[in-house]
Coordinates of C-alpha atoms in Angstrom, one line a residue:
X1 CA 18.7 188.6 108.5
X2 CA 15.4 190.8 108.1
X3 CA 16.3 191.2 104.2
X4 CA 17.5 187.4 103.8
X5 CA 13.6 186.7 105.8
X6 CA 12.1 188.8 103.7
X7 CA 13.7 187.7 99.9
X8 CA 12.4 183.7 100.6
X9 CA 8.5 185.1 101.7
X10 CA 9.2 187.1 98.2
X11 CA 10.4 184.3 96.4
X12 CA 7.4 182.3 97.6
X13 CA 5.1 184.3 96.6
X14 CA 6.0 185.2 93.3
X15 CA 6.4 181.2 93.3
X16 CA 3.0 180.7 94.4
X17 CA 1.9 183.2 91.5
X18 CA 3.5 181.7 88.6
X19 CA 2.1 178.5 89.6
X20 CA -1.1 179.8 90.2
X21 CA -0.8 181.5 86.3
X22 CA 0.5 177.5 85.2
X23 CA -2.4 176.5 86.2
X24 CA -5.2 178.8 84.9
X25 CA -3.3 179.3 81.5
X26 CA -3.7 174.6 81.4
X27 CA -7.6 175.3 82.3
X28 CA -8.1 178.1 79.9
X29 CA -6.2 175.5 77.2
X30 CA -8.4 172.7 78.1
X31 CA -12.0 174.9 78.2
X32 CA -11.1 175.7 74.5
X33 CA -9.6 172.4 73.5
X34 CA -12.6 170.6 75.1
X35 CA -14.9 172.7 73.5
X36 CA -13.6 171.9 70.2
X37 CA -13.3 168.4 70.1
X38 CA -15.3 167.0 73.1
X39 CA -13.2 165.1 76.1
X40 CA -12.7 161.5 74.1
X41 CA -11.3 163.2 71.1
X42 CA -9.0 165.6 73.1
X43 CA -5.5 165.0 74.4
X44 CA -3.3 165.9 76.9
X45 CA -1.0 167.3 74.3
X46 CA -3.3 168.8 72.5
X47 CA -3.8 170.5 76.1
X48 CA -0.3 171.4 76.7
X49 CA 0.5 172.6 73.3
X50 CA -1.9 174.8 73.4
X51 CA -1.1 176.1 77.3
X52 CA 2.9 176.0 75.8
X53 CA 3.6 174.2 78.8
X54 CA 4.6 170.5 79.2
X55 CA 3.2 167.2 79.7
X56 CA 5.3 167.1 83.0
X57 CA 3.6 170.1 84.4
X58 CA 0.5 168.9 83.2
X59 CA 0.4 165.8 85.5
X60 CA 1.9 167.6 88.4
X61 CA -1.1 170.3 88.5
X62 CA -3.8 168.1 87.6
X63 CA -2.4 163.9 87.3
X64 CA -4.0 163.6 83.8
X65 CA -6.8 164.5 81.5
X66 CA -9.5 163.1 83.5
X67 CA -8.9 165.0 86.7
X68 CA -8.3 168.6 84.7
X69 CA -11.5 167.8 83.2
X70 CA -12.7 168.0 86.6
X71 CA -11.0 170.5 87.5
X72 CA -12.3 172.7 85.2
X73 CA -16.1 171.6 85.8
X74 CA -15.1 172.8 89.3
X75 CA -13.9 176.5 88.5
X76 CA -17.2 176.7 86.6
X77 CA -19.6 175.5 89.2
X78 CA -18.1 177.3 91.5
X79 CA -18.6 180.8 89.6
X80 CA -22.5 179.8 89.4
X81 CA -22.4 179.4 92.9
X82 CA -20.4 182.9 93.7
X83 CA -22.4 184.8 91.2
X84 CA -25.6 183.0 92.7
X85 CA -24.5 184.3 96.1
X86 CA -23.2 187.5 95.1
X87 CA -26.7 188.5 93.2
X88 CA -28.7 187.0 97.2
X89 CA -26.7 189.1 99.1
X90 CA -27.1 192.0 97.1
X91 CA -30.8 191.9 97.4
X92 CA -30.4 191.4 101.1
X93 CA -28.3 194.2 101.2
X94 CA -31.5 196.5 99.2
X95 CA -33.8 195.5 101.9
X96 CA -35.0 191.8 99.9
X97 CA -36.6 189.6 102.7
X98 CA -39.1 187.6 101.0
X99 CA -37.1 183.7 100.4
X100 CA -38.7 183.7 97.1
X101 CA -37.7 186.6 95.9
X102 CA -34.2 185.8 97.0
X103 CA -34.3 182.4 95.6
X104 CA -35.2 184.0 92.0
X105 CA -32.0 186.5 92.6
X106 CA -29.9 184.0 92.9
X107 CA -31.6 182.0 89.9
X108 CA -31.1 184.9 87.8
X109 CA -27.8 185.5 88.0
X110 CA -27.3 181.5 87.6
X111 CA -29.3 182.1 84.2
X112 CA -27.0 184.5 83.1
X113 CA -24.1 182.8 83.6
X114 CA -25.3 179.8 81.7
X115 CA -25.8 181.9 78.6
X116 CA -21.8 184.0 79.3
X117 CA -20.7 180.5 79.6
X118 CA -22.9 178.6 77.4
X119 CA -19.8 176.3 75.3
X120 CA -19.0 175.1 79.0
X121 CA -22.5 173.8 79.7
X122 CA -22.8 172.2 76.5
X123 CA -20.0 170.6 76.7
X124 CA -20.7 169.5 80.7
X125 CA -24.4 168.7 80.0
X126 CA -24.5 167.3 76.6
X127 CA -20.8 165.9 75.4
X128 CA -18.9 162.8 76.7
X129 CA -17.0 163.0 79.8
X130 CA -14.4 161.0 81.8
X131 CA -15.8 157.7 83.9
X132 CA -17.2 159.0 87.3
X133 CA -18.4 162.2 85.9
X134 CA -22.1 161.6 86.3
X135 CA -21.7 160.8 89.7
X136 CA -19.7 164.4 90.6
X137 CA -22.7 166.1 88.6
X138 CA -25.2 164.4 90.9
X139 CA -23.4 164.9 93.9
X140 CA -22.8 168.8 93.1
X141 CA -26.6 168.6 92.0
X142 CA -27.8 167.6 95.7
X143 CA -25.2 169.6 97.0
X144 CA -27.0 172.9 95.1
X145 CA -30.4 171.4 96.3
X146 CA -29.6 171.3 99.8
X147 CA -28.2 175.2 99.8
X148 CA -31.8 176.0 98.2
X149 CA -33.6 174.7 101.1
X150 CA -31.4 176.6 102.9
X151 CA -32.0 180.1 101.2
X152 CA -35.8 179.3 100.9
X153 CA -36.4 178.4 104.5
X154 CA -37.4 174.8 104.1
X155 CA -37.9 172.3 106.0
X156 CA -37.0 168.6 105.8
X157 CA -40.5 166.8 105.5
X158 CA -41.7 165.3 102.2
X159 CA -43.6 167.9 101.2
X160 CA -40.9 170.9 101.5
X161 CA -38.2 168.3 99.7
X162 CA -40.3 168.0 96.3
X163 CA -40.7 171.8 96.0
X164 CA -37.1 172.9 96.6
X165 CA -36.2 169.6 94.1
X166 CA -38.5 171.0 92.0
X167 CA -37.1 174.4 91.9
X168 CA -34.0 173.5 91.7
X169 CA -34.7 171.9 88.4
X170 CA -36.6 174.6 87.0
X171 CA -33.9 176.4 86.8
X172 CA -31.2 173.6 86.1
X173 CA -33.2 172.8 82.8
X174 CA -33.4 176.6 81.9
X175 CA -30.3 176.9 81.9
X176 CA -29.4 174.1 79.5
X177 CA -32.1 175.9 77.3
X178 CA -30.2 179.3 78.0
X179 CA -27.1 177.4 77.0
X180 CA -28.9 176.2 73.6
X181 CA -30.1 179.4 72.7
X182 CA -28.9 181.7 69.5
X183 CA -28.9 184.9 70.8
X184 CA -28.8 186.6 74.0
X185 CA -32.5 188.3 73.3
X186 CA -34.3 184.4 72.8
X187 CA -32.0 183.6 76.3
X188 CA -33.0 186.1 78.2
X189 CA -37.1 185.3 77.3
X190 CA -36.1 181.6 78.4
X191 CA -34.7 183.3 81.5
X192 CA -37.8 185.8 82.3
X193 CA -40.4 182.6 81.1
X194 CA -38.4 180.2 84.0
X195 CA -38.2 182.4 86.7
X196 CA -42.5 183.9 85.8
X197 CA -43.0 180.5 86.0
X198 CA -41.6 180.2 89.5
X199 CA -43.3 183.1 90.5
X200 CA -46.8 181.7 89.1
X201 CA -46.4 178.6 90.8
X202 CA -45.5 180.8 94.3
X203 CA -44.5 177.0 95.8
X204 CA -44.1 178.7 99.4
X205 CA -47.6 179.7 99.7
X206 CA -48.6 175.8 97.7
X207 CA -47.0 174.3 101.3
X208 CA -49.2 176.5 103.5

């Protein structure tokens, strides 16, 4: 009975693992095919031919072209948001305090993600995109808003509200200008000019 127990939690894992690898090897398809030929001009069998898998599978991972799409602006927000996190608790861990100076951490490390992944944010900021995408984006957008006013200490009034917005799209706009750049030397002086400029403006000390 023990070994009979223990084959079906081994069956289900590896079954949990090849389904897992179905579904990375469809999103790592669809980031290239996407990037290629923009969401209106790509298919879902351009998709699968390129994953080798099957239509079938295709709509049982994902329900259709739309929804991968989404799917995969998902996995990559969620990597800013990791890295973002990663790079503030690392300065915590140093002995970083100062909100600020945490806040430009975790900007950083958003910047360089927008130049490693810079084909993704073209294609998320710039290209076409499947009905209702706008209002994910906007909704993801307040979402990453709020979690600065978190990091930064703010409070809810007017005042505090405008600065964290405006911070927030400091760097949202550099990195679209990280994502446009040639070469990693012209995006890292984006980068280092976005997050001096934050540093200028010192916005905490502006609210006391």
């Amino acid at each position: 009975m023990t070994r009979k127990a223990g084959g079906r939690s081994g069956e289900g894992s590896w079954q949990w693992s090849r389904t897992a690898e179905t579904r990375r090897g469809m999103l790592r398809a669809a980031r290239e095919v996407f990037i290629e030929r923009g969401f209106a001009e790509s298919s879902v069998a351009d998709v699968v031919e390129r994953a080798g898998s099957s239509v079938g599978s295709l709509y049982h991972h994902f329900g259709g072209k739309s929804e991968l799409f989404l799917a995969l602006w998902d996995d990559h927000h969620n990597e800013y948001e990791s890295n973002a996190a990663s790079a503030v608790a690392k300065a915590r861990a140093a002995g970083e305090d100062d909100p600020l100076e945490l806040f430009v951490h975790g900007a950083r490390a958003f910047l360089r993600g927008s130049w490693e992944r810079r084909h993704l944010v073209r294609l998320f900021m710039d290209g076409d995109a499947p009905p209702g995408f706008e209002l994910v984006r906007r909704t993801r957008g307040r979402d990453w808003i709020r979690q600065n006013a978190v990091l930064l200490g703010a409070g809810t009034g007017p005042e505090d509200r405008v600065i964290v917005t405006m911070l927030t799209s400091i760097i949202g706009e550099a990195g679209r200008e990280v994502a446009a750049c040639e070469t990693a030397e012209e995006a890292a002086v984006v980068a280092d000019t976005a997050l001096r400029l934050i540093r200028r403006l010192n916005p905490l000390d502006m609210e006391a």
